[in-house]
JSON list of C-alpha atoms in Angstrom, two decimals:
[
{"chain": "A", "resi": 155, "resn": "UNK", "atom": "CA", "xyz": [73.08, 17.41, -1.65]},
{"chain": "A", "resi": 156, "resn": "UNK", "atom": "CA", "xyz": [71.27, 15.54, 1.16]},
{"chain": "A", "resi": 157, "resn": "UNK", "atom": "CA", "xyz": [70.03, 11.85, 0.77]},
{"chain": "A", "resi": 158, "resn": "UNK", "atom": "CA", "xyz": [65.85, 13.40, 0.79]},
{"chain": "A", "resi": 159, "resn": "UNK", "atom": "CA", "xyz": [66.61, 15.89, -2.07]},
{"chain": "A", "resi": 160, "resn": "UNK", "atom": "CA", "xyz": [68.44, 13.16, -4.17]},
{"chain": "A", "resi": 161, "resn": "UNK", "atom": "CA", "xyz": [65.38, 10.48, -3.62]},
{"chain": "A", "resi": 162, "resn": "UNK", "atom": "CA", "xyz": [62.83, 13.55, -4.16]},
{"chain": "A", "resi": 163, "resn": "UNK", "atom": "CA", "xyz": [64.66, 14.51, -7.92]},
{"chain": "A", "resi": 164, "resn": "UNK", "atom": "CA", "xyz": [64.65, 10.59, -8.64]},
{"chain": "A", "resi": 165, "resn": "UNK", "atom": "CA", "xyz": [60.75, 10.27, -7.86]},
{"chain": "A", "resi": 166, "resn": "UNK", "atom": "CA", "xyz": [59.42, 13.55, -9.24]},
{"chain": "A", "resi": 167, "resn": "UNK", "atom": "CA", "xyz": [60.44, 13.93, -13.35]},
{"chain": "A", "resi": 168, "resn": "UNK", "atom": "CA", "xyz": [61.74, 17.06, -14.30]},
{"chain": "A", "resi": 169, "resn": "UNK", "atom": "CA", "xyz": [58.46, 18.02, -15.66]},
{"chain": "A", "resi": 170, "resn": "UNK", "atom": "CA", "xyz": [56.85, 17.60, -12.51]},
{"chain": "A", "resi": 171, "resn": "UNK", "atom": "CA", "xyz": [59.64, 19.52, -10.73]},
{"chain": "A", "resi": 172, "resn": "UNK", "atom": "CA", "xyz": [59.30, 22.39, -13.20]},
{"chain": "A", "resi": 173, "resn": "UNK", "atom": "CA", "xyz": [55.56, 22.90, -12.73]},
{"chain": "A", "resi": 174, "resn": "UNK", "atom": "CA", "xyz": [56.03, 22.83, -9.37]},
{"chain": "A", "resi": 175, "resn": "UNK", "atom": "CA", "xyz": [58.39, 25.49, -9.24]},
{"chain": "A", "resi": 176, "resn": "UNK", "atom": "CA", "xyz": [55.77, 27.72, -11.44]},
{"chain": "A", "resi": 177, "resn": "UNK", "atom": "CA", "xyz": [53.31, 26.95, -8.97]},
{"chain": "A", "resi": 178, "resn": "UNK", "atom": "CA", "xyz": [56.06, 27.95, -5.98]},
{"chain": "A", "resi": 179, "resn": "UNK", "atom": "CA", "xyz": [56.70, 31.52, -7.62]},
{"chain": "A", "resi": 180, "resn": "UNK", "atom": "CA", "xyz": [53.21, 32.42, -7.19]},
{"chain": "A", "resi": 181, "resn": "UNK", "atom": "CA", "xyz": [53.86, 32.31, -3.94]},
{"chain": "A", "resi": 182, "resn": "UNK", "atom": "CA", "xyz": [55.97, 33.72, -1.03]},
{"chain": "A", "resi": 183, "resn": "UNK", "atom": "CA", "xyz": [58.93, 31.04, 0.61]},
{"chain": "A", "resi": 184, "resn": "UNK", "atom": "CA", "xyz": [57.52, 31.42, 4.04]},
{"chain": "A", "resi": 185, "resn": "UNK", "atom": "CA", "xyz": [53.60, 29.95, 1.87]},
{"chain": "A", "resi": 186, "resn": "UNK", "atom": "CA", "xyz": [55.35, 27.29, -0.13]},
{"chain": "A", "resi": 187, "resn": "UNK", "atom": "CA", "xyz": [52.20, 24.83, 1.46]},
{"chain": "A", "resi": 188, "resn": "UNK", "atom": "CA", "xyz": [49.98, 26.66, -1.03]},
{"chain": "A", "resi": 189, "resn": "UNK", "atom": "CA", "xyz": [51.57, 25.04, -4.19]},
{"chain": "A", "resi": 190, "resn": "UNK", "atom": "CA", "xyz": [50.54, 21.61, -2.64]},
{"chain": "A", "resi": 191, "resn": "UNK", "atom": "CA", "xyz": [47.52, 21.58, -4.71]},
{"chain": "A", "resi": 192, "resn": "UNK", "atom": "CA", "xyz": [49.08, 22.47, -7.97]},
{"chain": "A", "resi": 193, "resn": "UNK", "atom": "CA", "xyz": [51.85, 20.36, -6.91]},
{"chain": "A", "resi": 194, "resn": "UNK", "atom": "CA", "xyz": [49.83, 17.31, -6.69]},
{"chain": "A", "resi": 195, "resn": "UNK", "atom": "CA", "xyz": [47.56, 17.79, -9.88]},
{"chain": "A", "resi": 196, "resn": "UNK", "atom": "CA", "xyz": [51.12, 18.21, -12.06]},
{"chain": "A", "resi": 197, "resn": "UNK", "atom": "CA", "xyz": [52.15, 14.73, -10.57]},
{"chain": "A", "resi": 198, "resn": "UNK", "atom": "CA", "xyz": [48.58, 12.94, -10.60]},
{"chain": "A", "resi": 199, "resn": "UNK", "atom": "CA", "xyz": [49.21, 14.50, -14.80]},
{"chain": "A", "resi": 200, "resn": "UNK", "atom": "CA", "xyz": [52.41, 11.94, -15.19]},
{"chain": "A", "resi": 201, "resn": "UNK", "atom": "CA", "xyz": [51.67, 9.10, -12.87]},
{"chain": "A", "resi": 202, "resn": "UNK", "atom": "CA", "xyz": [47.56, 9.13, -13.27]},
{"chain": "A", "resi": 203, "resn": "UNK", "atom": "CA", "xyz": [47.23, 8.73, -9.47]},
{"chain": "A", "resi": 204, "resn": "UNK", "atom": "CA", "xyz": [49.05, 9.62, -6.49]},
{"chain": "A", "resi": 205, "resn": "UNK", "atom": "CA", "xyz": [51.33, 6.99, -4.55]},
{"chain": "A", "resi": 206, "resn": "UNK", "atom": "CA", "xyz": [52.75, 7.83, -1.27]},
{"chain": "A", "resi": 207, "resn": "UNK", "atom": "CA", "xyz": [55.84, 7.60, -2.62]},
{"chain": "A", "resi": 208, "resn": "UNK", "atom": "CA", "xyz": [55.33, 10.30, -5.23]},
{"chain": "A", "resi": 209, "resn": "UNK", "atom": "CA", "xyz": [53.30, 12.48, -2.17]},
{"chain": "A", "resi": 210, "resn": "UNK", "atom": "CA", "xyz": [56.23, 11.91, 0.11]},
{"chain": "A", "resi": 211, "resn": "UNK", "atom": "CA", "xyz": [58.66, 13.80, -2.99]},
{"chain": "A", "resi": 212, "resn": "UNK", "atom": "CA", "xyz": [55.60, 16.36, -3.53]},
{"chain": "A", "resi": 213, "resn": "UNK", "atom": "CA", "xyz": [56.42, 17.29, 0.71]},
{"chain": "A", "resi": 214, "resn": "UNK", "atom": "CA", "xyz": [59.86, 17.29, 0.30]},
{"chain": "A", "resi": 215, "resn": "UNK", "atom": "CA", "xyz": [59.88, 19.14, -2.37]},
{"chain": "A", "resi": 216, "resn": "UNK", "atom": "CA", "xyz": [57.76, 21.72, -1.05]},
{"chain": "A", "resi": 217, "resn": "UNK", "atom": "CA", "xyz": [59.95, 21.33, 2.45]},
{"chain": "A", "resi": 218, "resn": "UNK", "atom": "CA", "xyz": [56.21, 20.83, 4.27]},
{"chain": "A", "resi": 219, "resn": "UNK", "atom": "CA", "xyz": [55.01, 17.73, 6.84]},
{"chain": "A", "resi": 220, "resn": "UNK", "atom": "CA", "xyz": [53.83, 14.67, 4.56]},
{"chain": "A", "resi": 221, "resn": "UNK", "atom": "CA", "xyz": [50.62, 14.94, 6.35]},
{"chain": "A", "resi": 222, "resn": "UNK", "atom": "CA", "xyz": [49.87, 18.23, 4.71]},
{"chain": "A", "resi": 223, "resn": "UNK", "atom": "CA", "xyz": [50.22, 16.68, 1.36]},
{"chain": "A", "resi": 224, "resn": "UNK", "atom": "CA", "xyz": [48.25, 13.52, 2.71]},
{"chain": "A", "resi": 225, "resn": "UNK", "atom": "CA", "xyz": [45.30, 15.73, 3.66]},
{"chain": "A", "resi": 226, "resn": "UNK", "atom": "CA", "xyz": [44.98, 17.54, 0.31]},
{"chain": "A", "resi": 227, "resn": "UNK", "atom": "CA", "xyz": [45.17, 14.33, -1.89]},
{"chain": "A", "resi": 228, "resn": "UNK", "atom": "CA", "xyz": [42.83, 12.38, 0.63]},
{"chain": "A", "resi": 229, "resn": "UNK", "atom": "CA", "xyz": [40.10, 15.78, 0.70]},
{"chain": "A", "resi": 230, "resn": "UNK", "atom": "CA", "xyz": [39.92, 16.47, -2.92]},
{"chain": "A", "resi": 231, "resn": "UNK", "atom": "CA", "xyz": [38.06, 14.65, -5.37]},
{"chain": "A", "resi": 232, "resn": "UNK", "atom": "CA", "xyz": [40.36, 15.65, -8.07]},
{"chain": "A", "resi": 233, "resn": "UNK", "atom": "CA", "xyz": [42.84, 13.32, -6.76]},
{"chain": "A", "resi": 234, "resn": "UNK", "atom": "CA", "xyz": [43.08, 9.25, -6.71]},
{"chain": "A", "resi": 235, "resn": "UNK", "atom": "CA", "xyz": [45.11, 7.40, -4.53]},
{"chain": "A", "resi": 236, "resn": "UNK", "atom": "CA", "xyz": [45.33, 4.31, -6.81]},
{"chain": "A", "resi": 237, "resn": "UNK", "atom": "CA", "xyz": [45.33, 3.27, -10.17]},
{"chain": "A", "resi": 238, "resn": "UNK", "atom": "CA", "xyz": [42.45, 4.10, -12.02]},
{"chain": "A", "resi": 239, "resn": "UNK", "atom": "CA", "xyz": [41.72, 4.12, -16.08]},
{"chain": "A", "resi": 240, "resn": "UNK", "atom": "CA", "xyz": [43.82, 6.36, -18.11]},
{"chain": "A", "resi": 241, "resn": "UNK", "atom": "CA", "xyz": [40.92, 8.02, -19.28]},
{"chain": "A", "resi": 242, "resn": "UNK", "atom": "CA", "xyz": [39.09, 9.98, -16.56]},
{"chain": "A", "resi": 243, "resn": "UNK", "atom": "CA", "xyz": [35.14, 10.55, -16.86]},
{"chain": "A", "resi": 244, "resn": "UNK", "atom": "CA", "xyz": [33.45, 12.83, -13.72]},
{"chain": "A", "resi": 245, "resn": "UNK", "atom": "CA", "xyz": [29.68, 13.19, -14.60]},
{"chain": "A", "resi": 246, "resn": "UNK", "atom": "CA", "xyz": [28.46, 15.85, -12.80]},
{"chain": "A", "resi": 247, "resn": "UNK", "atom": "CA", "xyz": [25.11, 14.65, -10.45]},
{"chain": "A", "resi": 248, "resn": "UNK", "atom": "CA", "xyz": [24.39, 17.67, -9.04]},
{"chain": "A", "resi": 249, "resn": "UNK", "atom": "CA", "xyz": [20.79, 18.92, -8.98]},
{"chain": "A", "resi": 250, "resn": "UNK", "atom": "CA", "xyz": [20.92, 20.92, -12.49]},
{"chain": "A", "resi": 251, "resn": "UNK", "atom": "CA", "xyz": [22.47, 17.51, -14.26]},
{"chain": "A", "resi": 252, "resn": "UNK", "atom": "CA", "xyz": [20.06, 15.25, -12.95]},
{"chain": "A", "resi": 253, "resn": "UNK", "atom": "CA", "xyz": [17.06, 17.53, -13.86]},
{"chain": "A", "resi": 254, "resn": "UNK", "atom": "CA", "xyz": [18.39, 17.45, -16.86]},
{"chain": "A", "resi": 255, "resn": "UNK", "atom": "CA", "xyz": [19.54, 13.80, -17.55]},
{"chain": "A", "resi": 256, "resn": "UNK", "atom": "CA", "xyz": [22.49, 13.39, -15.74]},
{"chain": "A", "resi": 257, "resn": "UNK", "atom": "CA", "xyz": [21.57, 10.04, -14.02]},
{"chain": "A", "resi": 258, "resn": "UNK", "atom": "CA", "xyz": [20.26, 9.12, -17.89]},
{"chain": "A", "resi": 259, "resn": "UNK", "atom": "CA", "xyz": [24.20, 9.44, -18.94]},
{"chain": "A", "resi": 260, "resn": "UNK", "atom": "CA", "xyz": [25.53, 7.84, -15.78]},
{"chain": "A", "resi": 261, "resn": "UNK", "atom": "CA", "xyz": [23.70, 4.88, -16.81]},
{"chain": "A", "resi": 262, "resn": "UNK", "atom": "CA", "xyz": [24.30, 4.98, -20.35]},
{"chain": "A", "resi": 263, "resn": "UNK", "atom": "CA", "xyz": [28.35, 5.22, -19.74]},
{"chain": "A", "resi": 264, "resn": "UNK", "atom": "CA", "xyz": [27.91, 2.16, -17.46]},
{"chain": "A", "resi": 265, "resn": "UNK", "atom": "CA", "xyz": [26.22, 0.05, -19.23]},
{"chain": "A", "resi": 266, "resn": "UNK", "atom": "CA", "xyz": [28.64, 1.31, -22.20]},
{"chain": "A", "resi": 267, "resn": "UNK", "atom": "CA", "xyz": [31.58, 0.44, -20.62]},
{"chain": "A", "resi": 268, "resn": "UNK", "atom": "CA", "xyz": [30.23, -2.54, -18.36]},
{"chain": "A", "resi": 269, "resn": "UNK", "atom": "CA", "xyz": [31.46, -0.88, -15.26]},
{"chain": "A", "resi": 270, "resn": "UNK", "atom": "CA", "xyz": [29.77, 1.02, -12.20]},
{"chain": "A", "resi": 271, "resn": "UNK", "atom": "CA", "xyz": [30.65, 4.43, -10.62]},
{"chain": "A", "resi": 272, "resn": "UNK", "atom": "CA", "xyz": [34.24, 4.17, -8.90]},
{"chain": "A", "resi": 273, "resn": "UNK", "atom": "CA", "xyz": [35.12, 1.23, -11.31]},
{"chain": "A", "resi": 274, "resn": "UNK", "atom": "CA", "xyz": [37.88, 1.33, -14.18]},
{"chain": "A", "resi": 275, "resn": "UNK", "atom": "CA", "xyz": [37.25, -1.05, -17.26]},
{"chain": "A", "resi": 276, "resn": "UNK", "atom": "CA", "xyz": [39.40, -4.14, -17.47]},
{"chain": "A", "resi": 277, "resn": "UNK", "atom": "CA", "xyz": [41.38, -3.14, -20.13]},
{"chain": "A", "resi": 278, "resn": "UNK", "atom": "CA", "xyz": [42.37, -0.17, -17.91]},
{"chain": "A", "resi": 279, "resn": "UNK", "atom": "CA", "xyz": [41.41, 2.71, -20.48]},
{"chain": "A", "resi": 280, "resn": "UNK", "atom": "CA", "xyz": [38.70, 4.22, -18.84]},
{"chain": "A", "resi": 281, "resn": "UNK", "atom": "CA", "xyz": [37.97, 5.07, -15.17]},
{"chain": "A", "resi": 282, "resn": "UNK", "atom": "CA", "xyz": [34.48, 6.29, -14.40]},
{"chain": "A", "resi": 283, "resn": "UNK", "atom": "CA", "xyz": [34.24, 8.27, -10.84]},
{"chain": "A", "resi": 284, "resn": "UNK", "atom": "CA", "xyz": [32.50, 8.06, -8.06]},
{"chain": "A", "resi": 285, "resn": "UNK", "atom": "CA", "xyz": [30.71, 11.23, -7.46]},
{"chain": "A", "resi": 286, "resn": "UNK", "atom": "CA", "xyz": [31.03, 14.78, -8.98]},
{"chain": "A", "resi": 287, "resn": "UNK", "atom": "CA", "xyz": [28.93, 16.89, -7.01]},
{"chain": "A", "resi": 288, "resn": "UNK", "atom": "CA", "xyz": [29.35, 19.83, -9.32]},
{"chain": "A", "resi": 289, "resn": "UNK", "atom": "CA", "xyz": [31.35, 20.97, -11.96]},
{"chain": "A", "resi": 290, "resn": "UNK", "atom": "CA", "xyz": [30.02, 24.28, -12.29]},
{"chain": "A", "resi": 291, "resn": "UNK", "atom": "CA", "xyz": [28.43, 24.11, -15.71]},
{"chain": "A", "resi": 292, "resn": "UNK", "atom": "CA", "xyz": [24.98, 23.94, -15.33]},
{"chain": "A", "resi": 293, "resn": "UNK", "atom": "CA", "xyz": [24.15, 25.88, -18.24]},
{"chain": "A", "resi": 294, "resn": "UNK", "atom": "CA", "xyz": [25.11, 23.18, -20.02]},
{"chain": "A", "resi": 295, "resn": "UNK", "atom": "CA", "xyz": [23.19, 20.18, -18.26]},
{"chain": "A", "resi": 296, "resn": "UNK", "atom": "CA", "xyz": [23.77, 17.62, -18.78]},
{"chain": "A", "resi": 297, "resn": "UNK", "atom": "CA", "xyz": [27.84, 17.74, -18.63]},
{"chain": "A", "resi": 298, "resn": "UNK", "atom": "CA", "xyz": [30.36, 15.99, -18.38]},
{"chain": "A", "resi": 299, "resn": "UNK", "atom": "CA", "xyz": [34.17, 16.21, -17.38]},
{"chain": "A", "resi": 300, "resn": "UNK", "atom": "CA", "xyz": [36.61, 14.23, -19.54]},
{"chain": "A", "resi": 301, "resn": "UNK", "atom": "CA", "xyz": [40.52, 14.28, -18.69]},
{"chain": "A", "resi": 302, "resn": "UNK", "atom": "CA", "xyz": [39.86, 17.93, -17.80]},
{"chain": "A", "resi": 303, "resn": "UNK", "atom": "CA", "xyz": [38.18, 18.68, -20.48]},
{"chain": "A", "resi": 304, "resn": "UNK", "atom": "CA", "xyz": [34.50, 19.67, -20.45]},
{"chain": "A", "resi": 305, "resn": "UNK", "atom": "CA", "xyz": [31.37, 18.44, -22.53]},
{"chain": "A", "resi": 306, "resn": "UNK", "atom": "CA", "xyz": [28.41, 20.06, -22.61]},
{"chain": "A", "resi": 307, "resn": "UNK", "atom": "CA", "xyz": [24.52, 19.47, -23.22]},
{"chain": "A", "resi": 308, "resn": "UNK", "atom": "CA", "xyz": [24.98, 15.63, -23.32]},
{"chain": "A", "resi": 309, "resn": "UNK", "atom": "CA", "xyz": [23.15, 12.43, -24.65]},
{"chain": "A", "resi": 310, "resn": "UNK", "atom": "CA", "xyz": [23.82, 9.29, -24.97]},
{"chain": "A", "resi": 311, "resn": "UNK", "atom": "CA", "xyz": [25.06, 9.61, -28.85]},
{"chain": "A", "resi": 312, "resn": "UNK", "atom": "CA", "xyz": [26.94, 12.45, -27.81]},
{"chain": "A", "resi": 313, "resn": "UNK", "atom": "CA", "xyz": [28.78, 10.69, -24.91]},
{"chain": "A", "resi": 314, "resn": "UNK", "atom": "CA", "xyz": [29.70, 7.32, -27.20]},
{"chain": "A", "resi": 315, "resn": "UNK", "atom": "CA", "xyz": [31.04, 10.13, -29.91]},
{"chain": "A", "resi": 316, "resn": "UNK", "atom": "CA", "xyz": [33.12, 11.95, -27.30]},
{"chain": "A", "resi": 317, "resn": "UNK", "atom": "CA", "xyz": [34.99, 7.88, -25.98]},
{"chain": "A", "resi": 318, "resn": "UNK", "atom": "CA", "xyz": [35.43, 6.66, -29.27]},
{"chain": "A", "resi": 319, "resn": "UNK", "atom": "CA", "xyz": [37.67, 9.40, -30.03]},
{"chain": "A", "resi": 320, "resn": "UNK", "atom": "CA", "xyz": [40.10, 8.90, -26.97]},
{"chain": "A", "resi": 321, "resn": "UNK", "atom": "CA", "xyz": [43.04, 7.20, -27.58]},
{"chain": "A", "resi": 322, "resn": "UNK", "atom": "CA", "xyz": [43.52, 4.05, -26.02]}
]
């Protein structure tokens, strides 16, 4: 076993490694650089951002130039590249949201949590992002996305329901 496979097993958990392969198997071996996107979200899961050190096991893993990876996690808003709140909160500010009270919510969460878009709070729970251009639920206006999970037709009472329930 070579010296890169034994530092990628001790970086990525065996979680991590198994989702991966699920994501490989979709996949032919000669395409293994479209898992990178799966491959990143399963790590980003367990680690709550991405470190080079954990992209540089996601490309060996996947056997594909670091700068592949790199590109992905630096192109995608889905992905940080450091430490943010354990909670993440993506209000969606595209045009239906804002007609709708999006930039209403936006300023209730800040002035909630006393931080600003791209901020985590102090006590590192929550991490409120920068920009979500759309989250493709504008049927429900204003929304919100919440550790993956969506919320719907949003106000302000709604919103402080929906963080008081999270876990710290």
């Amino acid at each position: 076993m070579s010296a890169q496979k034994n530092q990628t097993e001790a970086v990525l958990s065996d979680h991590a490694r198994e989702e991966i392969d699920a994501w490989l198997a979709r996949y032919p071996e000669n395409q293994r650089r479209s898992a990178v996107l799966g491959a990143l979200r399963a790590v980003q899961h367990e680690e709550g951002y991405l470190s080079t050190p954990m992209m540089d096991a996601v490309a060996a893993y996947l056997r594909i130039p670091p700068m592949e990876v790199y590109e992905a996690a630096s192109f995608y808003s889905m992905y940080e590249l450091k430490p943010v709140g354990r909670h993440t909160i993506a209000v969606c500010d595209n045009v239906s949201c804002m007609l709708r009270g999006g930039d209403r919510i936006i300023e209730h969460i800040e002035n909630k949590l006393g931080i600003r878009l791209g901020e985590s709070t102090p006590d590192g729970k929550f991490y409120l992002k920068r920009e979500e251009e759309c989250l493709a639920a504008c049927c429900g206006a204003p929304m919100m996305q919440v550790d993956h999970v969506y919320h719907e037709n949003l106000t302000p009472e709604r919103v402080d329901e929906i963080l008081s329930k999270l876990e710290s």
